[in-house]
Amino acid sequence: MKIFSGDEVRRTVPMAAAVDAVREAFGELRAGNFVLPARQVFGDGAVLVMSAYHPPSRTAVVKKIGIALDQVPAIRATVIWTGAGEQIVADGTSITTLRTGAVVGVATDLLAAADATRLTVIGTGAQSADQVRAVLAVRRIAEVTLVGRDAGKAAALAGSLGEEFPEVRFASGTDIDAGIADAEVVCCATSSSTPLFRADALPARVHVNAIGAFRPTMRELSRDLLATASLVVVDQEEAALEESGEVIDAVEAGVLSRASLLDLGDALAAPPITSGRTLFKSVGVGPQDWAIAKLLSES
């Protein structure tokens, strides 16, 4: 058995490798090469259990997640990966933030303007740094703005990431509308239950990623944004319609049709022509964890 701490996960799997692995996993998902049992939810979302089995390689991953939004860190998880004659137990918190960043990297590479240089991240929690790392892995970003309710926390995160990426200019603040006014890529990584901004606060051409809301009662994106976006991509339609508050709300209100939702795997297989405001909404699926655990197994 191999055991990986959070630091060992980070040292073993750089973000660029994670993006590539997650991209390949969504290709496998589209091809029907995963068995995905329904996510188990306990205690009104306080405990989640996700799993995925990959028949071609006869490997499987199981992740147990404990969520307490009033604690730091808010997410505590453990990942178990099994293959032929081997087993891995790894810190699931680091894998979760890494694979969530990685899928945003995949979507941003597919949907954002090729020459995008300005990124805004809303939220300064545990997921935020990997959102920045992922977008920087796929675009030549020159300016990053970090927006959070706590000015000191946002400034501290900007300072830390500035040391990691000295070639990038970092700024921070608390005004969301000001932060997104000229952004070319926006990442939402909050636990908000109400939309963070209206569509008209965004530039006419922008790509928005939303990864924070994972319950039907949570919202990061406004109904008017989903109604007017030129393209709405989700990690998996079935998962989005069960867990994404924004998508569920927009579909039930009749401003977004199920038929207009595009699975990420399908979008990767036939890249769409992008224009205007594009959206990627992720609630997370098992193949993402499998992809990172597979890299650990090969180390």
Short mmCIF file of C-alpha atoms in Angstrom, two decimals:
data_model
loop_
_atom_site.label_atom_id
_atom_site.label_comp_id
_atom_site.label_asym_id
_atom_site.label_seq_id
_atom_site.Cartn_x
_atom_site.Cartn_y
_atom_site.Cartn_z
CA MET A 1 0.00 0.00 0.00
CA LYS A 2 1.20 3.49 -0.89
CA ILE A 3 0.19 6.36 1.35
CA PHE A 4 0.33 9.97 0.19
CA SER A 5 0.01 12.98 2.45
CA GLY A 6 -1.29 16.26 1.07
CA ASP A 7 2.24 17.58 0.57
CA GLU A 8 3.26 14.36 -1.20
CA VAL A 9 0.27 14.63 -3.55
CA ARG A 10 1.39 18.17 -4.44
CA ARG A 11 5.00 17.17 -5.02
CA THR A 12 4.01 14.19 -7.15
CA VAL A 13 1.33 15.76 -9.36
CA PRO A 14 2.02 19.23 -10.83
CA MET A 15 -1.00 21.16 -12.09
CA ALA A 16 -0.11 20.84 -15.78
CA ALA A 17 -0.03 17.03 -15.44
CA ALA A 18 -3.33 17.10 -13.54
CA VAL A 19 -4.98 19.11 -16.33
CA ASP A 20 -3.81 16.62 -18.96
CA ALA A 21 -4.93 13.63 -16.89
CA VAL A 22 -8.38 15.07 -16.19
CA ARG A 23 -8.83 15.94 -19.88
CA GLU A 24 -8.09 12.33 -20.79
CA ALA A 25 -10.47 11.08 -18.08
CA PHE A 26 -13.36 13.06 -19.58
CA GLY A 27 -12.60 11.46 -22.92
CA GLU A 28 -12.85 8.08 -21.22
CA LEU A 29 -16.10 9.14 -19.56
CA ARG A 30 -17.60 10.13 -22.91
CA ALA A 31 -16.53 6.80 -24.39
CA GLY A 32 -18.50 4.98 -21.70
CA ASN A 33 -15.41 3.60 -19.99
CA PHE A 34 -16.51 4.38 -16.43
CA VAL A 35 -19.08 2.92 -14.10
CA LEU A 36 -20.34 5.75 -11.88
CA PRO A 37 -22.62 4.82 -8.98
CA ALA A 38 -24.78 7.66 -7.70
CA ARG A 39 -23.05 9.90 -5.21
CA GLN A 40 -24.11 9.09 -1.65
CA VAL A 41 -25.07 12.08 0.47
CA PHE A 42 -25.45 11.94 4.25
CA GLY A 43 -26.40 14.53 6.84
CA ASP A 44 -27.78 17.08 4.33
CA GLY A 45 -24.49 17.17 2.48
CA ALA A 46 -22.17 16.96 5.49
CA VAL A 47 -20.71 13.67 4.23
CA LEU A 48 -20.36 12.61 0.60
CA VAL A 49 -19.10 9.34 -0.86
CA MET A 50 -18.09 9.23 -4.53
CA SER A 51 -16.77 6.30 -6.52
CA ALA A 52 -15.79 5.36 -10.05
CA TYR A 53 -14.75 2.09 -11.68
CA HIS A 54 -12.74 1.96 -14.91
CA PRO A 55 -13.37 -1.46 -16.53
CA PRO A 56 -10.61 -1.21 -19.19
CA SER A 57 -7.91 -0.99 -16.50
CA ARG A 58 -9.89 -2.75 -13.74
CA THR A 59 -9.13 0.11 -11.38
CA ALA A 60 -11.43 1.96 -9.01
CA VAL A 61 -11.44 5.02 -6.80
CA VAL A 62 -13.55 5.83 -3.73
CA LYS A 63 -13.55 9.19 -1.96
CA LYS A 64 -15.13 10.06 1.37
CA ILE A 65 -15.64 13.79 1.92
CA GLY A 66 -16.59 15.56 5.13
CA ILE A 67 -17.86 19.12 4.62
CA ALA A 68 -18.19 21.75 7.35
CA LEU A 69 -18.40 25.23 5.84
CA ASP A 70 -17.92 26.86 9.25
CA GLN A 71 -14.54 25.21 9.77
CA VAL A 72 -11.05 25.54 8.26
CA PRO A 73 -10.45 23.62 6.13
CA ALA A 74 -14.09 23.27 5.08
CA ILE A 75 -13.42 20.04 3.20
CA ARG A 76 -11.68 16.97 4.65
CA ALA A 77 -11.43 13.93 2.44
CA THR A 78 -9.71 10.59 1.93
CA VAL A 79 -9.18 8.84 -1.41
CA ILE A 80 -8.64 5.10 -1.89
CA TRP A 81 -7.51 3.82 -5.29
CA THR A 82 -7.23 0.13 -6.11
CA GLY A 83 -5.61 -1.56 -9.06
CA ALA A 84 -4.13 -4.93 -9.91
CA GLY A 85 -2.35 -5.92 -6.75
CA GLU A 86 -1.90 -2.41 -5.37
CA GLN A 87 -3.76 0.08 -3.26
CA ILE A 88 -3.29 3.78 -2.63
CA VAL A 89 -4.59 5.82 0.28
CA ALA A 90 -4.18 9.55 -0.21
CA ASP A 91 -5.16 12.86 1.30
CA GLY A 92 -8.43 13.62 -0.45
CA THR A 93 -8.50 17.29 0.43
CA SER A 94 -5.47 18.06 -1.72
CA ILE A 95 -6.74 15.76 -4.48
CA THR A 96 -10.11 17.53 -4.45
CA THR A 97 -8.69 21.02 -4.83
CA LEU A 98 -6.16 19.80 -7.40
CA ARG A 99 -8.66 17.95 -9.58
CA THR A 100 -11.22 20.78 -9.29
CA GLY A 101 -8.57 23.19 -10.47
CA ALA A 102 -7.59 20.79 -13.22
CA VAL A 103 -11.10 20.53 -14.67
CA VAL A 104 -11.30 24.33 -14.70
CA GLY A 105 -8.01 24.32 -16.60
CA VAL A 106 -9.51 21.90 -19.13
CA ALA A 107 -12.65 24.01 -19.57
CA THR A 108 -10.74 27.30 -19.73
CA ASP A 109 -8.39 25.93 -22.36
CA LEU A 110 -11.42 24.88 -24.40
CA LEU A 111 -13.67 27.90 -23.97
CA ALA A 112 -11.70 31.03 -23.05
CA ALA A 113 -10.20 33.38 -25.62
CA ALA A 114 -6.81 32.08 -26.72
CA ASP A 115 -5.18 35.43 -25.96
CA ALA A 116 -6.82 35.98 -22.55
CA THR A 117 -4.49 37.69 -20.10
CA ARG A 118 -6.75 38.87 -17.25
CA LEU A 119 -8.16 36.52 -14.61
CA THR A 120 -10.42 37.27 -11.67
CA VAL A 121 -11.07 34.73 -8.91
CA ILE A 122 -14.00 35.31 -6.55
CA GLY A 123 -13.40 33.58 -3.24
CA THR A 124 -10.30 33.18 -1.12
CA GLY A 125 -10.92 29.76 0.43
CA ALA A 126 -9.13 26.46 0.00
CA GLN A 127 -10.11 26.04 -3.68
CA SER A 128 -8.98 29.47 -4.87
CA ALA A 129 -5.23 28.99 -5.25
CA ASP A 130 -5.68 25.94 -7.48
CA GLN A 131 -8.13 27.88 -9.63
CA VAL A 132 -5.33 30.36 -10.30
CA ARG A 133 -2.73 27.65 -10.89
CA ALA A 134 -5.00 25.84 -13.34
CA VAL A 135 -5.82 28.88 -15.48
CA LEU A 136 -2.15 29.89 -15.50
CA ALA A 137 -1.33 26.38 -16.75
CA VAL A 138 -3.39 26.91 -19.93
CA ARG A 139 -3.28 30.67 -20.60
CA ARG A 140 -0.60 33.38 -20.57
CA ILE A 141 -2.24 35.31 -17.77
CA ALA A 142 -0.53 38.61 -16.90
CA GLU A 143 -2.97 40.00 -14.32
CA VAL A 144 -4.87 38.21 -11.55
CA THR A 145 -7.42 39.88 -9.28
CA LEU A 146 -8.52 38.06 -6.13
CA VAL A 147 -11.85 39.17 -4.67
CA GLY A 148 -13.11 38.19 -1.24
CA ARG A 149 -15.24 39.46 1.62
CA ASP A 150 -12.17 39.71 3.87
CA ALA A 151 -9.73 42.26 2.41
CA GLY A 152 -6.87 41.00 4.53
CA LYS A 153 -7.37 37.40 3.48
CA ALA A 154 -7.57 38.38 -0.18
CA ALA A 155 -4.37 40.43 0.11
CA ALA A 156 -2.57 37.58 1.87
CA LEU A 157 -3.54 35.12 -0.86
CA ALA A 158 -2.42 37.58 -3.53
CA GLY A 159 0.92 37.93 -1.77
CA SER A 160 1.42 34.18 -1.47
CA LEU A 161 0.56 33.51 -5.11
CA GLY A 162 2.70 36.46 -6.16
CA GLU A 163 5.71 34.71 -4.65
CA GLU A 164 4.81 31.51 -6.50
CA PHE A 165 4.26 33.32 -9.82
CA PRO A 166 6.55 36.38 -9.79
CA GLU A 167 5.95 37.02 -13.49
CA VAL A 168 2.23 37.67 -12.88
CA ARG A 169 0.79 40.88 -11.43
CA PHE A 170 -1.59 40.18 -8.52
CA ALA A 171 -4.18 42.51 -7.03
CA SER A 172 -6.91 42.02 -4.44
CA GLY A 173 -10.12 43.64 -3.29
CA THR A 174 -13.65 43.18 -1.99
CA ASP A 175 -15.71 44.70 -4.84
CA ILE A 176 -16.88 41.90 -7.14
CA ASP A 177 -18.28 44.13 -9.89
CA ALA A 178 -15.05 46.12 -10.06
CA GLY A 179 -13.01 42.94 -10.09
CA ILE A 180 -14.84 41.38 -13.03
CA ALA A 181 -15.39 44.54 -15.10
CA ASP A 182 -12.54 43.86 -17.51
CA ALA A 183 -11.82 40.19 -16.78
CA GLU A 184 -11.40 37.72 -19.62
CA VAL A 185 -11.63 34.66 -17.35
CA VAL A 186 -13.61 34.55 -14.10
CA CYS A 187 -13.49 31.72 -11.56
CA CYS A 188 -16.12 31.49 -8.82
CA ALA A 189 -15.03 29.48 -5.80
CA THR A 190 -17.41 30.38 -2.96
CA SER A 191 -20.09 28.75 -0.84
CA SER A 192 -22.63 31.42 -1.71
CA SER A 193 -26.36 30.70 -1.66
CA THR A 194 -27.13 33.82 -3.72
CA PRO A 195 -25.71 34.86 -7.11
CA LEU A 196 -22.41 36.73 -6.88
CA PHE A 197 -23.08 39.18 -9.74
CA ARG A 198 -25.44 39.98 -12.58
CA ALA A 199 -24.65 39.23 -16.21
CA ASP A 200 -24.43 42.91 -17.13
CA ALA A 201 -21.50 43.35 -14.72
CA LEU A 202 -19.37 41.18 -17.03
CA PRO A 203 -17.59 42.13 -20.24
CA ALA A 204 -19.28 41.11 -23.47
CA ARG A 205 -16.58 38.46 -24.09
CA VAL A 206 -15.63 36.44 -21.04
CA HIS A 207 -15.39 32.85 -19.87
CA VAL A 208 -16.79 32.04 -16.41
CA ASN A 209 -16.03 28.94 -14.34
CA ALA A 210 -18.17 28.11 -11.30
CA ILE A 211 -17.09 25.36 -8.92
CA GLY A 212 -18.16 26.48 -5.45
CA ALA A 213 -21.88 25.66 -5.32
CA PHE A 214 -22.40 21.92 -4.93
CA ARG A 215 -25.89 21.74 -3.42
CA PRO A 216 -29.29 22.52 -4.99
CA THR A 217 -29.72 25.36 -2.47
CA MET A 218 -26.46 27.09 -3.43
CA ARG A 219 -25.98 29.68 -6.19
CA GLU A 220 -22.93 31.48 -7.57
CA LEU A 221 -24.27 32.35 -11.02
CA SER A 222 -27.34 34.46 -11.72
CA ARG A 223 -30.34 33.24 -13.68
CA ASP A 224 -29.87 36.01 -16.23
CA LEU A 225 -26.30 34.88 -16.93
CA LEU A 226 -27.35 31.30 -17.61
CA ALA A 227 -30.21 32.57 -19.76
CA THR A 228 -28.01 34.77 -21.95
CA ALA A 229 -24.74 32.82 -22.13
CA SER A 230 -23.74 31.70 -25.60
CA LEU A 231 -22.67 28.30 -24.26
CA VAL A 232 -23.22 26.42 -20.97
CA VAL A 233 -20.90 23.45 -20.43
CA VAL A 234 -21.19 21.11 -17.44
CA ASP A 235 -18.96 18.30 -16.27
CA GLN A 236 -21.89 15.89 -16.60
CA GLU A 237 -25.54 16.75 -17.29
CA GLU A 238 -26.95 14.19 -14.87
CA ALA A 239 -24.77 15.43 -12.01
CA ALA A 240 -25.48 19.10 -12.77
CA LEU A 241 -29.25 18.58 -12.80
CA GLU A 242 -29.05 16.82 -9.45
CA GLU A 243 -26.57 19.05 -7.59
CA SER A 244 -26.03 22.43 -9.28
CA GLY A 245 -28.36 25.00 -7.76
CA GLU A 246 -27.78 27.41 -10.63
CA VAL A 247 -28.58 24.90 -13.35
CA ILE A 248 -31.58 23.45 -11.52
CA ASP A 249 -33.00 26.95 -10.92
CA ALA A 250 -32.51 28.07 -14.52
CA VAL A 251 -34.04 24.89 -15.98
CA GLU A 252 -37.02 25.00 -13.62
CA ALA A 253 -37.57 28.70 -14.43
CA GLY A 254 -37.62 27.86 -18.14
CA VAL A 255 -34.72 30.16 -19.07
CA LEU A 256 -32.33 27.28 -19.79
CA SER A 257 -33.22 24.06 -21.58
CA ARG A 258 -31.70 20.70 -20.73
CA ALA A 259 -31.01 20.24 -24.43
CA SER A 260 -28.71 23.28 -24.42
CA LEU A 261 -26.42 21.84 -21.74
CA LEU A 262 -23.21 20.45 -23.19
CA ASP A 263 -21.20 17.80 -21.38
CA LEU A 264 -17.50 18.59 -21.13
CA GLY A 265 -16.54 15.27 -22.73
CA ASP A 266 -18.72 16.03 -25.76
CA ALA A 267 -17.30 19.54 -26.00
CA LEU A 268 -13.76 18.18 -25.96
CA ALA A 269 -14.60 15.68 -28.71
CA ALA A 270 -16.09 18.39 -30.94
CA PRO A 271 -14.75 21.77 -29.77
CA PRO A 272 -17.44 24.44 -30.17
CA ILE A 273 -16.94 27.85 -31.73
CA THR A 274 -16.99 30.26 -28.79
CA SER A 275 -18.19 33.84 -28.57
CA GLY A 276 -19.80 36.15 -26.04
CA ARG A 277 -20.09 34.84 -22.50
CA THR A 278 -19.33 31.16 -22.00
CA LEU A 279 -19.93 29.21 -18.80
CA PHE A 280 -18.52 26.07 -17.25
CA LYS A 281 -20.30 24.66 -14.22
CA SER A 282 -18.72 21.80 -12.28
CA VAL A 283 -20.03 19.83 -9.33
CA GLY A 284 -17.28 17.22 -9.63
CA VAL A 285 -17.38 13.62 -10.86
CA GLY A 286 -15.48 10.51 -9.87
CA PRO A 287 -13.26 10.24 -12.98
CA GLN A 288 -11.48 13.43 -11.88
CA ASP A 289 -10.36 11.78 -8.63
CA TRP A 290 -9.50 8.62 -10.55
CA ALA A 291 -7.27 10.62 -12.91
CA ILE A 292 -5.20 12.13 -10.09
CA ALA A 293 -4.99 8.85 -8.18
CA LYS A 294 -3.82 7.10 -11.34
CA LEU A 295 -0.94 9.56 -11.60
CA LEU A 296 -0.03 8.80 -7.99
CA SER A 297 -0.09 5.06 -8.73
CA GLU A 298 2.36 5.57 -11.58
CA SER A 299 4.84 7.58 -9.51
#
